[in-house]
mmCIF file of C-alpha atoms and ligand atoms in Angstrom:
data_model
loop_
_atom_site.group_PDB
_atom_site.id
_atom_site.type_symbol
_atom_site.label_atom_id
_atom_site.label_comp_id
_atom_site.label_asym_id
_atom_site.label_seq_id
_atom_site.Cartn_x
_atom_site.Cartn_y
_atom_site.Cartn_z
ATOM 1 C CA UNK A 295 -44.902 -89.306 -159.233
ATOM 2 C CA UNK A 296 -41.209 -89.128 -158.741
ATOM 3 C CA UNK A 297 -39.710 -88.845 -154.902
ATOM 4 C CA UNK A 298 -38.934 -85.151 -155.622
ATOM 5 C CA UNK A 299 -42.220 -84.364 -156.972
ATOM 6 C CA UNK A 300 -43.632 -86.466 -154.000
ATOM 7 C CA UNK A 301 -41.236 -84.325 -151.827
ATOM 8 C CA UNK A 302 -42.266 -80.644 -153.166
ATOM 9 C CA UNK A 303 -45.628 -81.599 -152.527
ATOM 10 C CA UNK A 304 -45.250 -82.332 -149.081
ATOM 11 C CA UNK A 305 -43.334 -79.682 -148.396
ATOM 12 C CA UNK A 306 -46.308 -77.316 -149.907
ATOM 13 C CA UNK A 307 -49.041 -79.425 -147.616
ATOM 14 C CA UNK A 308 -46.583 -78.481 -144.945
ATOM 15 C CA UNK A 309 -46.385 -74.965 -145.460
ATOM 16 C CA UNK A 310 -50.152 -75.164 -146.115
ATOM 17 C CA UNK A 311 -50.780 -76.811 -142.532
ATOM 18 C CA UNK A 312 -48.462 -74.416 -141.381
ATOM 19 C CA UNK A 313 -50.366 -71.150 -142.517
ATOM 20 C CA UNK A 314 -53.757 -72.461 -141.618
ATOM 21 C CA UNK A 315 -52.569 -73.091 -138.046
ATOM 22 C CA UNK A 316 -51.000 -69.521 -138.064
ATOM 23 C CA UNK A 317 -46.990 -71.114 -137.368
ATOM 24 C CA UNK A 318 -44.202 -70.349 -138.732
ATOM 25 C CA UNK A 319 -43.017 -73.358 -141.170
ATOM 26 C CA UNK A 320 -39.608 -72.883 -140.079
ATOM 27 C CA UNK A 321 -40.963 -74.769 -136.530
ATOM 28 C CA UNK A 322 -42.104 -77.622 -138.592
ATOM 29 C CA UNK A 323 -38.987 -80.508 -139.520
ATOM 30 C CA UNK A 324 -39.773 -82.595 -142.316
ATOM 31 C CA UNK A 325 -37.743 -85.949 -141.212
ATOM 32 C CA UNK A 326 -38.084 -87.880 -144.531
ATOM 33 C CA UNK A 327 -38.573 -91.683 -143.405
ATOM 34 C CA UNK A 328 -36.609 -93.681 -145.641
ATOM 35 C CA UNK A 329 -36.906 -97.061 -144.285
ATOM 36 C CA UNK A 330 -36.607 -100.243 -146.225
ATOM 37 C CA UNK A 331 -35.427 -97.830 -149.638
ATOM 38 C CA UNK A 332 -32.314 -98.077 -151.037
ATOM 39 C CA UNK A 333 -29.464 -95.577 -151.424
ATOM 40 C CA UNK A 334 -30.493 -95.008 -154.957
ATOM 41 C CA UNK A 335 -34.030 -93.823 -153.928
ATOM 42 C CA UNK A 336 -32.665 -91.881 -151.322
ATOM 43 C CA UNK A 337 -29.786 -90.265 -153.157
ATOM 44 C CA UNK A 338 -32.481 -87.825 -155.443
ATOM 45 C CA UNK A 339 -34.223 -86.723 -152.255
ATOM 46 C CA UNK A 340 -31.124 -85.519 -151.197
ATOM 47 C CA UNK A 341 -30.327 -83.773 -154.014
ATOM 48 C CA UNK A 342 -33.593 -82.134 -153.755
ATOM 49 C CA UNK A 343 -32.339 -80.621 -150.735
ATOM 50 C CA UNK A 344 -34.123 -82.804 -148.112
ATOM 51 C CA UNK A 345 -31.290 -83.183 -144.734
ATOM 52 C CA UNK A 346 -32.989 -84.787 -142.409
ATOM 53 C CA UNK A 347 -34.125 -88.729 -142.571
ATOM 54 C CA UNK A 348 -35.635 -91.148 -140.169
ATOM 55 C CA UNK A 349 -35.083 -95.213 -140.256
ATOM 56 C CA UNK A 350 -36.473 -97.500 -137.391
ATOM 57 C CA UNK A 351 -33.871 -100.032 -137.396
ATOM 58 C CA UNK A 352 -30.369 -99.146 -136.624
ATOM 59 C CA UNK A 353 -28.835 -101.866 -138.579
ATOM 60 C CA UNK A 354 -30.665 -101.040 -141.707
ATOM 61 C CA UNK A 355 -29.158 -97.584 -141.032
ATOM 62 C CA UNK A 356 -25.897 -98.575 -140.801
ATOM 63 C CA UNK A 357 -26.122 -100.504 -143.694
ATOM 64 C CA UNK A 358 -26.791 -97.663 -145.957
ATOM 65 C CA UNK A 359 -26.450 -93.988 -143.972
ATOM 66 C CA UNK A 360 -22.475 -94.235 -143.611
ATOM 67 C CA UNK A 361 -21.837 -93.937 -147.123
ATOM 68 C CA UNK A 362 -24.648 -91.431 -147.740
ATOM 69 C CA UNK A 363 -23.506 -88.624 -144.917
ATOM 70 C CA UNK A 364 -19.959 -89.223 -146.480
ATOM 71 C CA UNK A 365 -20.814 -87.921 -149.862
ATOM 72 C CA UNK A 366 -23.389 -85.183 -148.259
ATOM 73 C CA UNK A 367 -22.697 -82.276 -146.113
ATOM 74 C CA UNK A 368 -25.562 -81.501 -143.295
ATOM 75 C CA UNK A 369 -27.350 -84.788 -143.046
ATOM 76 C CA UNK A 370 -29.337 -85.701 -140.097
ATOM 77 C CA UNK A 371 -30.691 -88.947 -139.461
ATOM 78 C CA UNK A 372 -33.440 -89.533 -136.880
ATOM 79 C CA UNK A 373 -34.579 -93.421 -134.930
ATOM 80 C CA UNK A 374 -37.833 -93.397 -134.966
ATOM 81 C CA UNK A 375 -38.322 -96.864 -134.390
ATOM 82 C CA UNK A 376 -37.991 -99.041 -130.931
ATOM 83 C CA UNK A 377 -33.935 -99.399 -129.351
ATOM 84 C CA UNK A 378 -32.725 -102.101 -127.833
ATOM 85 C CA UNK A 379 -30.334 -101.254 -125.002
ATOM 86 C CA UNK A 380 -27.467 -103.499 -125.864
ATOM 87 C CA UNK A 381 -27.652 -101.047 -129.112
ATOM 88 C CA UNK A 382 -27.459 -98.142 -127.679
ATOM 89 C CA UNK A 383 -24.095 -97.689 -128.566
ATOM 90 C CA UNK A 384 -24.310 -98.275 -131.751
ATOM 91 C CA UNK A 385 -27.737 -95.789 -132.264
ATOM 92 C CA UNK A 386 -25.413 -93.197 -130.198
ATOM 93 C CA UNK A 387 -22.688 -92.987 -132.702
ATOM 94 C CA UNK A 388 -24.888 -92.963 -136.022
ATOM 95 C CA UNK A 389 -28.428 -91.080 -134.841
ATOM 96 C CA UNK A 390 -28.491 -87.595 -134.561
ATOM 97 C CA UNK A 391 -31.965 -87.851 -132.896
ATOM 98 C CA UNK A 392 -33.895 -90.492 -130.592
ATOM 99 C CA UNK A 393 -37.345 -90.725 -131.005
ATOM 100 C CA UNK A 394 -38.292 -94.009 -128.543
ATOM 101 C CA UNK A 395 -36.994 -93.450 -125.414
ATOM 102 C CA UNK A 396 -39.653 -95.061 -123.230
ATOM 103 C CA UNK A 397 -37.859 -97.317 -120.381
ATOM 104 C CA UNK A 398 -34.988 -97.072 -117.338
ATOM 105 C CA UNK A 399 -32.630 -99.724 -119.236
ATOM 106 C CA UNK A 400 -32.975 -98.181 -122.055
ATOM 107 C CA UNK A 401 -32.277 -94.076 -120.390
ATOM 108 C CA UNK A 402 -29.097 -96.054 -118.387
ATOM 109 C CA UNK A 403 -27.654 -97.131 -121.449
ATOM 110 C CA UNK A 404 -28.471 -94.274 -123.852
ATOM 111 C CA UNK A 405 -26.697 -91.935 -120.926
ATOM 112 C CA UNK A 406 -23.559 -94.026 -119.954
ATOM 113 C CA UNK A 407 -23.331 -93.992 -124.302
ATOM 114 C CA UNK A 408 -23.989 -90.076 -124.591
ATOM 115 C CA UNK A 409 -21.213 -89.661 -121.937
ATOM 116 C CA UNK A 410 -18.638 -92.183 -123.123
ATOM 117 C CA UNK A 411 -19.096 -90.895 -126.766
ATOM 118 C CA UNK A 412 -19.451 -87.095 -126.121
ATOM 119 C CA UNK A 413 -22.683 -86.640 -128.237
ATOM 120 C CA UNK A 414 -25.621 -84.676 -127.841
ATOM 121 C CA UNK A 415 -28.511 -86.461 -129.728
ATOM 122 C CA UNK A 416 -31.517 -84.671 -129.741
ATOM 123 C CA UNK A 417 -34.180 -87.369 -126.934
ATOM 124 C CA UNK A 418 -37.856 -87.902 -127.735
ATOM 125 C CA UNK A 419 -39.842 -90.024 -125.263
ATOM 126 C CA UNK A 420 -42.130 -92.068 -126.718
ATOM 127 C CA UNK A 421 -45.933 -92.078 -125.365
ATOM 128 C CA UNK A 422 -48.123 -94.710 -126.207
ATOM 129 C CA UNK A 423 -51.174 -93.083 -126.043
ATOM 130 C CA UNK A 424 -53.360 -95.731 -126.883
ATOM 131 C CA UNK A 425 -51.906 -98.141 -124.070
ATOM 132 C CA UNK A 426 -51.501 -100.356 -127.267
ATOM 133 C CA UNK A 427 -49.843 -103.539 -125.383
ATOM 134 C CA UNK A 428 -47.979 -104.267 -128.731
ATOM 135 C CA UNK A 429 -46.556 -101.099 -129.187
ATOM 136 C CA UNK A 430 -43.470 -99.172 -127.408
ATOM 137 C CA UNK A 431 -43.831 -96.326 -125.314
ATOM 138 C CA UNK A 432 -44.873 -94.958 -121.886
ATOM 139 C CA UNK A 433 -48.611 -95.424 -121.213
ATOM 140 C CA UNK A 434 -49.942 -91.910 -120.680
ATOM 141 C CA UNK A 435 -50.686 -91.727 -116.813
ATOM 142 C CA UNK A 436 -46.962 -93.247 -116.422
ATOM 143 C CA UNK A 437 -44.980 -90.155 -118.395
ATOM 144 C CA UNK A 438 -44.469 -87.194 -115.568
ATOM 145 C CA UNK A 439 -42.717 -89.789 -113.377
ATOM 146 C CA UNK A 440 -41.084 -91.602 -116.341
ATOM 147 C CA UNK A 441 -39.866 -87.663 -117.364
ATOM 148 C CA UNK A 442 -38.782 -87.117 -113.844
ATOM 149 C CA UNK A 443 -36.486 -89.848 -113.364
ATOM 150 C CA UNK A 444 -34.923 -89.417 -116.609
ATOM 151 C CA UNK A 445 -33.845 -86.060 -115.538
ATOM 152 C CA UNK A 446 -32.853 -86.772 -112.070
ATOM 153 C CA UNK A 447 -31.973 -90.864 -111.910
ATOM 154 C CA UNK A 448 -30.035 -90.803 -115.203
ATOM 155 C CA UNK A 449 -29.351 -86.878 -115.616
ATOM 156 C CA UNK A 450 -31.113 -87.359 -119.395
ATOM 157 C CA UNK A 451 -32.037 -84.574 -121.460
ATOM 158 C CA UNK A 452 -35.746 -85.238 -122.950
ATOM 159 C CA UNK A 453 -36.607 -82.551 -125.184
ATOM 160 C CA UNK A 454 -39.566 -83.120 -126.225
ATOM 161 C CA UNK A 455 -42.378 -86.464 -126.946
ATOM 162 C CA UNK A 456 -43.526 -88.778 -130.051
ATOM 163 C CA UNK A 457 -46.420 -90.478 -130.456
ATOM 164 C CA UNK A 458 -48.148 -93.387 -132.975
ATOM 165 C CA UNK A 459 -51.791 -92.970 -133.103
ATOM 166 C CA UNK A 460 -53.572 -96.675 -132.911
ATOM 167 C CA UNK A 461 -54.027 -97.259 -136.925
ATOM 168 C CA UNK A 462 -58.132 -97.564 -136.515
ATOM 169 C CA UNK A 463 -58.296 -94.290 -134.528
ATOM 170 C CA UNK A 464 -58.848 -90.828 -135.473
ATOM 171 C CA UNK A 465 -55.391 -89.277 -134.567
ATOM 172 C CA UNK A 466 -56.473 -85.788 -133.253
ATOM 173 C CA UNK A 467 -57.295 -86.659 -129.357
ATOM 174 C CA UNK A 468 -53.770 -88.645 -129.219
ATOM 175 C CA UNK A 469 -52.076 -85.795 -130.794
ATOM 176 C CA UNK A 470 -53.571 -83.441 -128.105
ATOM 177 C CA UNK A 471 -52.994 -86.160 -125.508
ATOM 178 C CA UNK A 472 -49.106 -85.911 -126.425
ATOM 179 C CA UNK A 473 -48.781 -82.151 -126.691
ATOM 180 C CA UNK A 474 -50.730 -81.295 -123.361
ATOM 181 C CA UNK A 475 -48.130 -84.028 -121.260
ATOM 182 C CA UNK A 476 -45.519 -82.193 -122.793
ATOM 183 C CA UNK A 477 -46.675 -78.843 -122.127
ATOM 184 C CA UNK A 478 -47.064 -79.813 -118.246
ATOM 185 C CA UNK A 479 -43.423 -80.964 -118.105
ATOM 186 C CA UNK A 480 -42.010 -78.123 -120.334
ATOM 187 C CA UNK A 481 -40.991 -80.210 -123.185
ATOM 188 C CA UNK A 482 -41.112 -77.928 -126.110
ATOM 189 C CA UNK A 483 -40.753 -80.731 -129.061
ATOM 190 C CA UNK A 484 -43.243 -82.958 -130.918
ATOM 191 C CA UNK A 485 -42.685 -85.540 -132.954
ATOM 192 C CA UNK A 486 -46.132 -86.681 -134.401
ATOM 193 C CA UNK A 487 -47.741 -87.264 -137.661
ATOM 194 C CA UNK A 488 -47.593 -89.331 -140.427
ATOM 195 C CA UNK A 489 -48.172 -89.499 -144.523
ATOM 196 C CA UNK A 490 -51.638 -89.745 -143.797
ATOM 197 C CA UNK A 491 -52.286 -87.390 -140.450
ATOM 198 C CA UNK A 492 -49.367 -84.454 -141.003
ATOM 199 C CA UNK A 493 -51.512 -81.601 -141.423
ATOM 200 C CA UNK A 494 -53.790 -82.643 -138.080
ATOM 201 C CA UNK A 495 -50.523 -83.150 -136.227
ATOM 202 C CA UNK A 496 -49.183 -79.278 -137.397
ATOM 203 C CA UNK A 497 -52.315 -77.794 -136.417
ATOM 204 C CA UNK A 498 -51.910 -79.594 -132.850
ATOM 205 C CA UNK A 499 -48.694 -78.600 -132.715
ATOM 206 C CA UNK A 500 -46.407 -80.790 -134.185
ATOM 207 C CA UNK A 501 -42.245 -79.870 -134.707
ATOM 208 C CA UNK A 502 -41.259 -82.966 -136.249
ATOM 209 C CA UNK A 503 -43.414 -84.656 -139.068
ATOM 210 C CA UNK A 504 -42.261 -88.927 -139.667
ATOM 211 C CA UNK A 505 -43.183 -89.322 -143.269
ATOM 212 C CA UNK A 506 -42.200 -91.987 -145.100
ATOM 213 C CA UNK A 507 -44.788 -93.407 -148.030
ATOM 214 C CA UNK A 508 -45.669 -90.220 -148.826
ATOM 215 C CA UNK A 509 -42.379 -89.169 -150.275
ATOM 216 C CA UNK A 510 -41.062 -92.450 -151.262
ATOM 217 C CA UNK A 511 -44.211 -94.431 -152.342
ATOM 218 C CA UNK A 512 -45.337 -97.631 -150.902
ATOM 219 C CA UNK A 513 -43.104 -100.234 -148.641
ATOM 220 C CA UNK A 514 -43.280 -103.674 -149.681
HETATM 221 C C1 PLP B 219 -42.650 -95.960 -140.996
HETATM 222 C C2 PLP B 219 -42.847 -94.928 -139.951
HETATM 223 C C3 PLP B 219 -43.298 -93.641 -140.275
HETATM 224 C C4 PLP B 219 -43.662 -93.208 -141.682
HETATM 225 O O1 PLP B 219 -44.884 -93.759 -142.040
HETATM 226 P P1 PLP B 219 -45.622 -93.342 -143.420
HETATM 227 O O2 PLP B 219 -47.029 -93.693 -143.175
HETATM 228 O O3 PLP B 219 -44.965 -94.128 -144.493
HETATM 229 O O4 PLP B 219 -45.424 -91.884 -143.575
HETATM 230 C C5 PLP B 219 -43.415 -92.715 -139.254
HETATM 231 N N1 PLP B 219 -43.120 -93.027 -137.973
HETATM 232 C C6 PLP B 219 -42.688 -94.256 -137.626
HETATM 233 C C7 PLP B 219 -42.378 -94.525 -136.199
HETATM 234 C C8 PLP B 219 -42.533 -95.251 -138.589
HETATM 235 O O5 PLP B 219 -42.105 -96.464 -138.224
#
């Protein structure tokens, strides 16, 4: 299957997930998860009228997004991957969204960047809802106060939580998991969901959709 095939028929499993849940698709973002493809692979996705793309490494991004939102009007490009601090700058300038905030370093430098460069990107905090040790995020029982003090320590504007299922779990409980902490502290977005676990994450309430393999086939 070509990407755009690929592409129209996760947009109809979307729309499909979307009507069986009773929501309206427009609350559902595709973000297209182009990491590790090149420019050529992305370019007919684009054309196809995709906007919005997610990479997890910012200098893979700036390697190959530059060039791309040059030639394309309305492009929005999501980190979904772990930031470094001493790259927050760098994520700042190029990301329109944020998808891994999860530590105090990390909300210091992300603010003192949002102020210096006079951008708004659009904050997820990460939860890591299966207290995986090798994985990024805020364990679970840690997220009110970790919400809290990026509100009031580093006047940070969450708006909403992302979360990776563990790969040998069923995702549904962790999807649940993230959308009642964000209920309890207001947060009205939800980035969950994957190739594989999409349509569970829009039936438990997901706004943003990562998917990657999917649309573009296999990473090797
Ligand atoms: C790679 C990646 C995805 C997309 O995964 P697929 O299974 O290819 O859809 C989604 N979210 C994150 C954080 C990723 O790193």
């Amino acid at each position: 299957m070509t990407a755009t095939a690929a592409l129209d028929s996760v947009r109809a499993s979307i729309a499909r997930a979307c009507k069986d849940a009773g929501r309206d698709p427009a609350d559902v973002t595709l973000v297209a998860v182009s990491k590790t493809f090149p420019a050529e692979a992305i370019e007919p996705v684009i054309a196809a009228g995709q906007r919005v793309f997610g990479e997890n490494r910012v200098q893979e991004a700036k390697g190959k997004w530059p060039a791309l939102i040059e030639r394309h009007a309305g492009i929005q490009l999501h980190l979904i991957g772990p930031l470094q601090s001493n790259k927050a700058k760098e994520a700042v300038a190029l990301f329109d969204a944020i998808h891994a905030v999860d530590r105090d370093s990390l909300c210091e430098a992300l603010a003192k960047e949002i102020a210096a460069q006079k951008r708004d990107p659009l904050l997820f905090a990460q939860i890591n809802t299966g207290a995986e040790p090798q994985k990024a995020g805020v364990l679970p029982e840690a997220a009110d106060a970790f919400l809290k003090k990026c509100a009031e320590t580093h006047g940070l504007k969450i708006s909403g939580l992302m979360c990776i299922p563990p790969a040998d779990e069923a995702p549904g409980p962790h999807f649940a998991l993230t959308a009642k902490i964000a209920k309890r502290n207001g947060l009205r977005l939800l980035s969950m969901g994957m190739s594989a676990d999409f349509a569970d994450a829009i039936l438990l309430g997901a706004t943003h959709v990562r998917v990657g393999s999917a649309i573009f086939g296999g990473r090797h």
